[in-house]
C-alpha positions as a Markdown table, in Angstrom:
| # | Residue | x | y | z |
|---|---|---|---|---|
| 1 | Unk | -0.1 | 0.0 | -0.1 |
| 2 | Unk | 1.5 | 3.4 | -1.0 |
| 3 | Unk | 1.9 | 6.0 | 1.7 |
| 4 | Unk | 3.3 | 9.5 | 2.4 |
| 5 | Unk | 6.0 | 10.0 | 1.7 |
| 6 | Unk | 8.1 | 9.0 | -0.3 |
| 7 | Unk | 5.6 | 7.2 | -2.7 |
| 8 | Unk | 3.0 | 10.1 | -2.7 |
| 9 | Unk | 5.6 | 12.6 | -2.9 |
| 10 | Unk | 7.0 | 10.9 | -6.0 |
| 11 | Unk | 3.6 | 10.9 | -7.6 |
| 12 | Unk | 3.2 | 14.4 | -7.0 |
| 13 | Unk | 6.4 | 15.0 | -8.6 |
| 14 | Unk | 5.5 | 12.8 | -11.6 |
| 15 | Unk | 2.4 | 14.9 | -12.3 |
| 16 | Unk | 4.0 | 18.1 | -11.8 |
| 17 | Unk | 6.9 | 17.2 | -14.3 |
| 18 | Unk | 4.1 | 16.0 | -17.0 |
| 19 | Unk | 2.5 | 19.5 | -16.6 |
| 20 | Unk | 5.8 | 21.2 | -16.9 |
| 21 | Unk | 6.5 | 19.2 | -20.1 |
| 22 | Unk | 3.2 | 20.2 | -21.4 |
| 23 | Unk | 4.3 | 23.9 | -21.2 |
| 24 | Unk | 7.8 | 23.2 | -22.1 |
| 25 | Unk | 7.8 | 24.9 | -25.5 |
| 26 | Unk | 11.7 | 25.2 | -26.1 |
| 27 | Unk | 12.4 | 21.5 | -25.3 |
| 28 | Unk | 14.8 | 22.5 | -22.4 |
| 29 | Unk | 13.0 | 20.5 | -19.8 |
| 30 | Unk | 13.0 | 17.6 | -22.1 |
| 31 | Unk | 16.6 | 17.8 | -22.5 |
| 32 | Unk | 17.2 | 18.0 | -18.8 |
| 33 | Unk | 15.1 | 15.1 | -18.0 |
| 34 | Unk | 16.8 | 12.9 | -20.5 |
| 35 | Unk | 20.1 | 13.6 | -18.7 |
| 36 | Unk | 18.8 | 11.5 | -15.6 |
| 37 | Unk | 20.4 | 7.9 | -15.5 |
| 38 | Unk | 17.7 | 5.4 | -16.8 |
| 39 | Unk | 17.5 | 1.8 | -15.6 |
| 40 | Unk | 17.6 | -1.3 | -17.6 |
| 41 | Unk | 14.3 | -3.1 | -18.3 |
| 42 | Unk | 15.0 | -5.8 | -15.8 |
| 43 | Unk | 16.0 | -3.1 | -13.2 |
| 44 | Unk | 12.9 | -1.3 | -13.9 |
| 45 | Unk | 10.6 | -4.3 | -12.9 |
| 46 | Unk | 12.6 | -4.8 | -9.8 |
| 47 | Unk | 12.5 | -1.2 | -8.7 |
| 48 | Unk | 8.7 | -0.8 | -9.4 |
| 49 | Unk | 8.1 | -4.1 | -7.6 |
| 50 | Unk | 9.9 | -2.6 | -4.6 |
| 51 | Unk | 7.9 | 0.7 | -4.7 |
| 52 | Unk | 4.5 | -0.5 | -5.3 |
| 53 | Unk | 4.5 | -4.2 | -3.8 |
| 54 | Unk | 3.3 | -7.5 | -5.0 |
| 55 | Unk | 0.6 | -5.9 | -7.1 |
| 56 | Unk | 2.9 | -3.7 | -9.0 |
| 57 | Unk | 1.8 | -4.4 | -12.4 |
| 58 | Unk | -1.8 | -3.5 | -11.9 |
| 59 | Unk | -0.9 | -0.6 | -9.6 |
| 60 | Unk | 1.4 | 0.9 | -12.4 |
| 61 | Unk | -1.6 | 0.4 | -15.0 |
| 62 | Unk | -3.9 | 2.1 | -12.6 |
| 63 | Unk | -1.4 | 4.9 | -11.9 |
| 64 | Unk | -0.9 | 5.6 | -15.4 |
| 65 | Unk | -4.7 | 5.9 | -16.1 |
| 66 | Unk | -5.2 | 8.1 | -13.1 |
| 67 | Unk | -2.4 | 10.4 | -13.9 |
| 68 | Unk | -3.6 | 10.7 | -17.8 |
| 69 | Unk | -7.0 | 11.8 | -16.4 |
| 70 | Unk | -5.4 | 14.7 | -14.8 |
| 71 | Unk | -2.7 | 15.6 | -17.6 |
| 72 | Unk | -3.9 | 14.2 | -20.8 |
| 73 | Unk | -2.3 | 16.9 | -23.0 |
| 74 | Unk | -1.7 | 16.0 | -26.7 |
| 75 | Unk | 1.7 | 17.3 | -26.6 |
| 76 | Unk | 3.0 | 15.0 | -23.9 |
| 77 | Unk | 1.6 | 11.7 | -25.3 |
| 78 | Unk | 5.1 | 10.3 | -25.8 |
| 79 | Unk | 5.7 | 10.4 | -21.9 |
| 80 | Unk | 2.4 | 8.6 | -21.1 |
| 81 | Unk | 2.7 | 5.4 | -23.2 |
| 82 | Unk | 3.0 | 2.5 | -21.0 |
| 83 | Unk | 6.7 | 2.0 | -21.7 |
| 84 | Unk | 7.5 | 5.9 | -21.2 |
| 85 | Unk | 5.4 | 6.2 | -18.2 |
| 86 | Unk | 7.2 | 3.3 | -16.5 |
| 87 | Unk | 10.5 | 4.9 | -17.3 |
| 88 | Unk | 9.6 | 8.2 | -16.2 |
| 89 | Unk | 8.1 | 6.7 | -12.9 |
| 90 | Unk | 11.6 | 5.1 | -12.4 |
| 91 | Unk | 13.3 | 8.1 | -13.1 |
| 92 | Unk | 11.5 | 10.0 | -10.3 |
| 93 | Unk | 11.5 | 7.1 | -8.1 |
| 94 | Unk | 15.5 | 6.4 | -8.1 |
| 95 | Unk | 16.5 | 10.1 | -8.6 |
| 96 | Unk | 14.0 | 11.7 | -6.3 |
| 97 | Unk | 15.6 | 13.6 | -3.5 |
| 98 | Unk | 13.6 | 14.4 | -0.2 |
| 99 | Unk | 13.6 | 18.1 | 0.3 |
| 100 | Unk | 14.7 | 19.0 | 3.8 |
| 101 | Unk | 14.0 | 22.0 | 5.3 |
| 102 | Unk | 13.5 | 21.5 | 9.0 |
| 103 | Unk | 15.3 | 23.9 | 11.3 |
| 104 | Unk | 15.6 | 21.3 | 14.0 |
| 105 | Unk | 18.8 | 19.5 | 12.8 |
| 106 | Unk | 20.8 | 22.6 | 12.1 |
| 107 | Unk | 20.0 | 23.9 | 15.6 |
| 108 | Unk | 21.3 | 20.6 | 17.1 |
| 109 | Unk | 24.4 | 21.2 | 15.0 |
| 110 | Unk | 24.9 | 24.5 | 16.6 |
| 111 | Unk | 24.2 | 23.3 | 20.0 |
| 112 | Unk | 26.9 | 20.6 | 19.6 |
| 113 | Unk | 29.4 | 23.3 | 18.8 |
| 114 | Unk | 28.8 | 25.2 | 22.0 |
| 115 | Unk | 31.7 | 25.3 | 24.7 |
| 116 | Unk | 30.3 | 23.0 | 27.4 |
| 117 | Unk | 31.8 | 20.6 | 29.7 |
| 118 | Unk | 31.2 | 16.9 | 29.0 |
| 119 | Unk | 28.6 | 16.6 | 31.7 |
| 120 | Unk | 26.6 | 19.6 | 30.4 |
| 121 | Unk | 26.8 | 18.3 | 26.7 |
| 122 | Unk | 25.7 | 14.8 | 27.9 |
| 123 | Unk | 22.6 | 16.5 | 29.5 |
| 124 | Unk | 21.8 | 18.6 | 26.7 |
| 125 | Unk | 22.0 | 15.9 | 24.3 |
| 126 | Unk | 19.8 | 13.7 | 26.4 |
| 127 | Unk | 17.3 | 16.3 | 25.9 |
| 128 | Unk | 17.9 | 16.5 | 22.3 |
| 129 | Unk | 17.5 | 12.6 | 22.0 |
| 130 | Unk | 14.3 | 12.8 | 23.9 |
| 131 | Unk | 12.8 | 15.5 | 21.4 |
| 132 | Unk | 13.9 | 13.3 | 18.4 |
| 133 | Unk | 12.1 | 10.3 | 19.9 |
| 134 | Unk | 8.9 | 12.4 | 20.4 |
| 135 | Unk | 9.0 | 13.7 | 16.9 |
| 136 | Unk | 10.0 | 10.2 | 15.6 |
| 137 | Unk | 6.7 | 9.0 | 17.0 |
| 138 | Unk | 4.8 | 11.3 | 14.5 |
| 139 | Unk | 6.8 | 11.7 | 11.5 |
| 140 | Unk | 9.5 | 8.9 | 11.6 |
| 141 | Unk | 12.3 | 9.1 | 9.2 |
| 142 | Unk | 10.6 | 11.8 | 7.2 |
| 143 | Unk | 11.4 | 14.4 | 9.8 |
| 144 | Unk | 13.3 | 16.6 | 7.5 |
| 145 | Unk | 11.5 | 15.6 | 4.3 |
| 146 | Unk | 8.9 | 18.2 | 3.3 |
| 147 | Unk | 8.6 | 17.2 | -0.4 |
| 148 | Unk | 10.6 | 15.5 | -3.3 |
| 149 | Unk | 12.7 | 17.0 | -6.1 |
| 150 | Unk | 14.9 | 16.2 | -9.1 |
| 151 | Unk | 18.4 | 17.5 | -9.0 |
| 152 | Unk | 20.3 | 16.6 | -12.6 |
| 153 | Unk | 23.8 | 17.0 | -11.3 |
| 154 | Unk | 23.2 | 15.5 | -7.9 |
| 155 | Unk | 21.7 | 12.6 | -9.4 |
| 156 | Unk | 25.1 | 11.4 | -10.9 |
| 157 | Unk | 26.7 | 11.3 | -7.6 |
| 158 | Unk | 27.4 | 7.5 | -6.6 |
| 159 | Unk | 27.2 | 6.0 | -3.1 |
| 160 | Unk | 30.0 | 5.2 | -0.9 |
| 161 | Unk | 29.9 | 4.0 | 2.8 |
| 162 | Unk | 32.7 | 6.4 | 3.6 |
| 163 | Unk | 31.4 | 9.3 | 1.5 |
| 164 | Unk | 33.4 | 12.6 | 1.1 |
| 165 | Unk | 30.3 | 14.7 | 0.8 |
| 166 | Unk | 27.0 | 15.2 | 2.5 |
| 167 | Unk | 23.5 | 16.2 | 1.0 |
| 168 | Unk | 22.6 | 19.5 | 2.6 |
| 169 | Unk | 19.7 | 22.2 | 2.3 |
| 170 | Unk | 21.9 | 25.2 | 3.6 |
| 171 | Unk | 19.3 | 27.8 | 2.9 |
| 172 | Unk | 16.5 | 26.0 | 4.4 |
| 173 | Unk | 14.5 | 25.9 | 1.2 |
| 174 | Unk | 14.6 | 23.7 | -2.2 |
| 175 | Unk | 18.2 | 24.4 | -3.0 |
| 176 | Unk | 20.5 | 21.5 | -2.4 |
| 177 | Unk | 24.2 | 21.5 | -1.8 |
| 178 | Unk | 26.8 | 18.9 | -1.3 |
| 179 | Unk | 29.0 | 19.8 | 1.4 |
| 180 | Unk | 32.5 | 18.1 | 1.9 |
| 181 | Unk | 33.1 | 16.1 | 5.0 |
| 182 | Unk | 36.6 | 15.9 | 4.6 |
| 183 | Unk | 39.4 | 17.4 | 2.3 |
| 184 | Unk | 38.8 | 16.0 | -1.4 |
| 185 | Unk | 41.8 | 15.4 | -3.7 |
| 186 | Unk | 42.0 | 16.8 | -7.1 |
| 187 | Unk | 40.4 | 14.1 | -9.4 |
| 188 | Unk | 38.8 | 12.2 | -6.6 |
| 189 | Unk | 35.3 | 10.9 | -7.2 |
| 190 | Unk | 32.6 | 12.8 | -5.2 |
| 191 | Unk | 30.4 | 10.5 | -3.3 |
| 192 | Unk | 27.4 | 10.6 | -0.9 |
| 193 | Unk | 25.8 | 7.8 | 1.1 |
| 194 | Unk | 22.5 | 6.2 | 0.3 |
| 195 | Unk | 22.1 | 5.0 | 3.8 |
| 196 | Unk | 21.2 | 6.6 | 7.1 |
| 197 | Unk | 24.2 | 7.3 | 9.7 |
| 198 | Unk | 22.9 | 4.5 | 11.8 |
| 199 | Unk | 22.9 | 2.1 | 9.0 |
| 200 | Unk | 26.5 | 2.9 | 7.9 |
| 201 | Unk | 27.6 | 1.5 | 11.2 |
| 202 | Unk | 25.9 | -2.0 | 10.5 |
| 203 | Unk | 28.0 | -4.9 | 9.0 |
| 204 | Unk | 29.2 | -5.0 | 5.2 |
| 205 | Unk | 26.5 | -7.8 | 4.7 |
| 206 | Unk | 23.5 | -5.8 | 6.1 |
| 207 | Unk | 24.6 | -2.6 | 4.3 |
| 208 | Unk | 25.1 | -4.4 | 0.9 |
| 209 | Unk | 21.8 | -6.6 | 1.4 |
| 210 | Unk | 20.0 | -3.3 | 1.6 |
| 211 | Unk | 21.8 | -1.7 | -1.4 |
| 212 | Unk | 20.9 | -4.7 | -3.5 |
| 213 | Unk | 17.3 | -4.7 | -2.5 |
| 214 | Unk | 16.5 | -0.9 | -2.8 |
| 215 | Unk | 19.1 | 0.2 | -5.4 |
| 216 | Unk | 20.1 | -3.1 | -7.3 |
| 217 | Unk | 23.9 | -2.8 | -6.9 |
| 218 | Unk | 26.6 | -4.0 | -4.6 |
| 219 | Unk | 28.9 | -1.4 | -2.9 |
| 220 | Unk | 32.8 | -1.8 | -3.6 |
| 221 | Unk | 33.8 | 1.2 | -1.6 |
| 222 | Unk | 37.0 | 1.2 | 0.5 |
| 223 | Unk | 35.2 | 0.2 | 3.6 |
| 224 | Unk | 33.4 | -2.6 | 2.1 |
| 225 | Unk | 36.7 | -3.8 | 0.3 |
| 226 | Unk | 38.5 | -3.6 | 3.8 |
| 227 | Unk | 35.5 | -5.9 | 5.3 |
| 228 | Unk | 35.5 | -8.2 | 2.4 |
| 229 | Unk | 36.9 | -11.0 | 4.7 |
| 230 | Unk | 34.3 | -10.5 | 7.4 |
| 231 | Unk | 31.9 | -13.2 | 8.2 |
| 232 | Unk | 29.0 | -13.2 | 5.5 |
| 233 | Unk | 26.4 | -13.4 | 7.9 |
| 234 | Unk | 26.2 | -13.0 | 11.8 |
| 235 | Unk | 23.6 | -13.5 | 14.3 |
| 236 | Unk | 22.8 | -9.7 | 14.3 |
| 237 | Unk | 22.4 | -9.3 | 10.6 |
| 238 | Unk | 18.7 | -10.5 | 10.6 |
| 239 | Unk | 17.7 | -7.9 | 13.1 |
| 240 | Unk | 19.6 | -5.4 | 11.3 |
| 241 | Unk | 18.1 | -6.2 | 7.9 |
| 242 | Unk | 14.7 | -5.9 | 9.4 |
| 243 | Unk | 15.4 | -2.5 | 10.9 |
| 244 | Unk | 17.0 | -1.2 | 7.6 |
| 245 | Unk | 14.0 | -2.6 | 5.5 |
| 246 | Unk | 11.6 | -0.7 | 7.9 |
| 247 | Unk | 13.7 | 2.4 | 7.5 |
| 248 | Unk | 13.5 | 2.5 | 3.8 |
| 249 | Unk | 14.2 | 6.1 | 2.5 |
| 250 | Unk | 13.7 | 8.3 | -0.6 |
| 251 | Unk | 15.1 | 6.5 | -3.7 |
| 252 | Unk | 18.2 | 7.8 | -5.2 |
| 253 | Unk | 20.2 | 7.4 | -8.7 |
| 254 | Unk | 22.4 | 4.5 | -8.8 |
| 255 | Unk | 23.5 | 3.3 | -12.4 |
| 256 | Unk | 23.6 | 4.4 | -16.0 |
| 257 | Unk | 21.9 | 2.6 | -18.9 |
| 258 | Unk | 24.7 | 0.0 | -19.1 |
| 259 | Unk | 24.0 | -0.9 | -15.1 |
| 260 | Unk | 27.5 | 0.7 | -14.3 |
| 261 | Unk | 27.9 | 3.5 | -11.8 |
| 262 | Unk | 28.8 | 7.0 | -13.3 |
| 263 | Unk | 31.6 | 9.0 | -11.8 |
| 264 | Unk | 31.6 | 12.5 | -10.4 |
| 265 | Unk | 35.0 | 14.2 | -9.7 |
| 266 | Unk | 36.3 | 17.2 | -8.4 |
């Protein structure tokens, strides 16, 4: 069953895209849209199944019919054929970035920078944890997610379990930025993490099981290579997988048309 967000946000974004394409007289939006990574046919089927559940075939047909009833414009028929609609749905699903504009996280960052004793900091952060716990009961992992958007340049940035940048919304609006988390060498690939901070601390097996299920690739970052000889499955992995599956996030770009990751460098 689809729920908000990310699925509903993705559908809203899909309808908005089709409406904008209707008004795209110079073709510039079409060009920008085609710049996004597109999955292979087999990848599409797996991703749609993951997003819409066991009844994904009937649901995508129903969704297409409902969307056509809203934006059935003559000049966008090429985007609402069964094949094109599926591809557009996947572009939105795997490249959509949750837009985070909550002021609470930046406030916490500023609090952490205050000059406090270890005891004072522990007390303050205990209060922060209580606030997060209370908010989590209402909004869960979507605390900072107030919508979904497509960012062509950011969509080409690959995942790493030791990413050198973080996705930020520095102006507390829709403008996204990649902020370096360490010094980046000239020619080094720019990476972000598709996993939450907590998930990054889980075992290599649990991380890659999640990435394979949600993004259809296996990570070969330095951290995963270093842990390659670790035990494939541990007693804690089963519970870790369940937690990570429950914490499914917004979709992100992962591969190009040939199923290989693209590279963004400094």
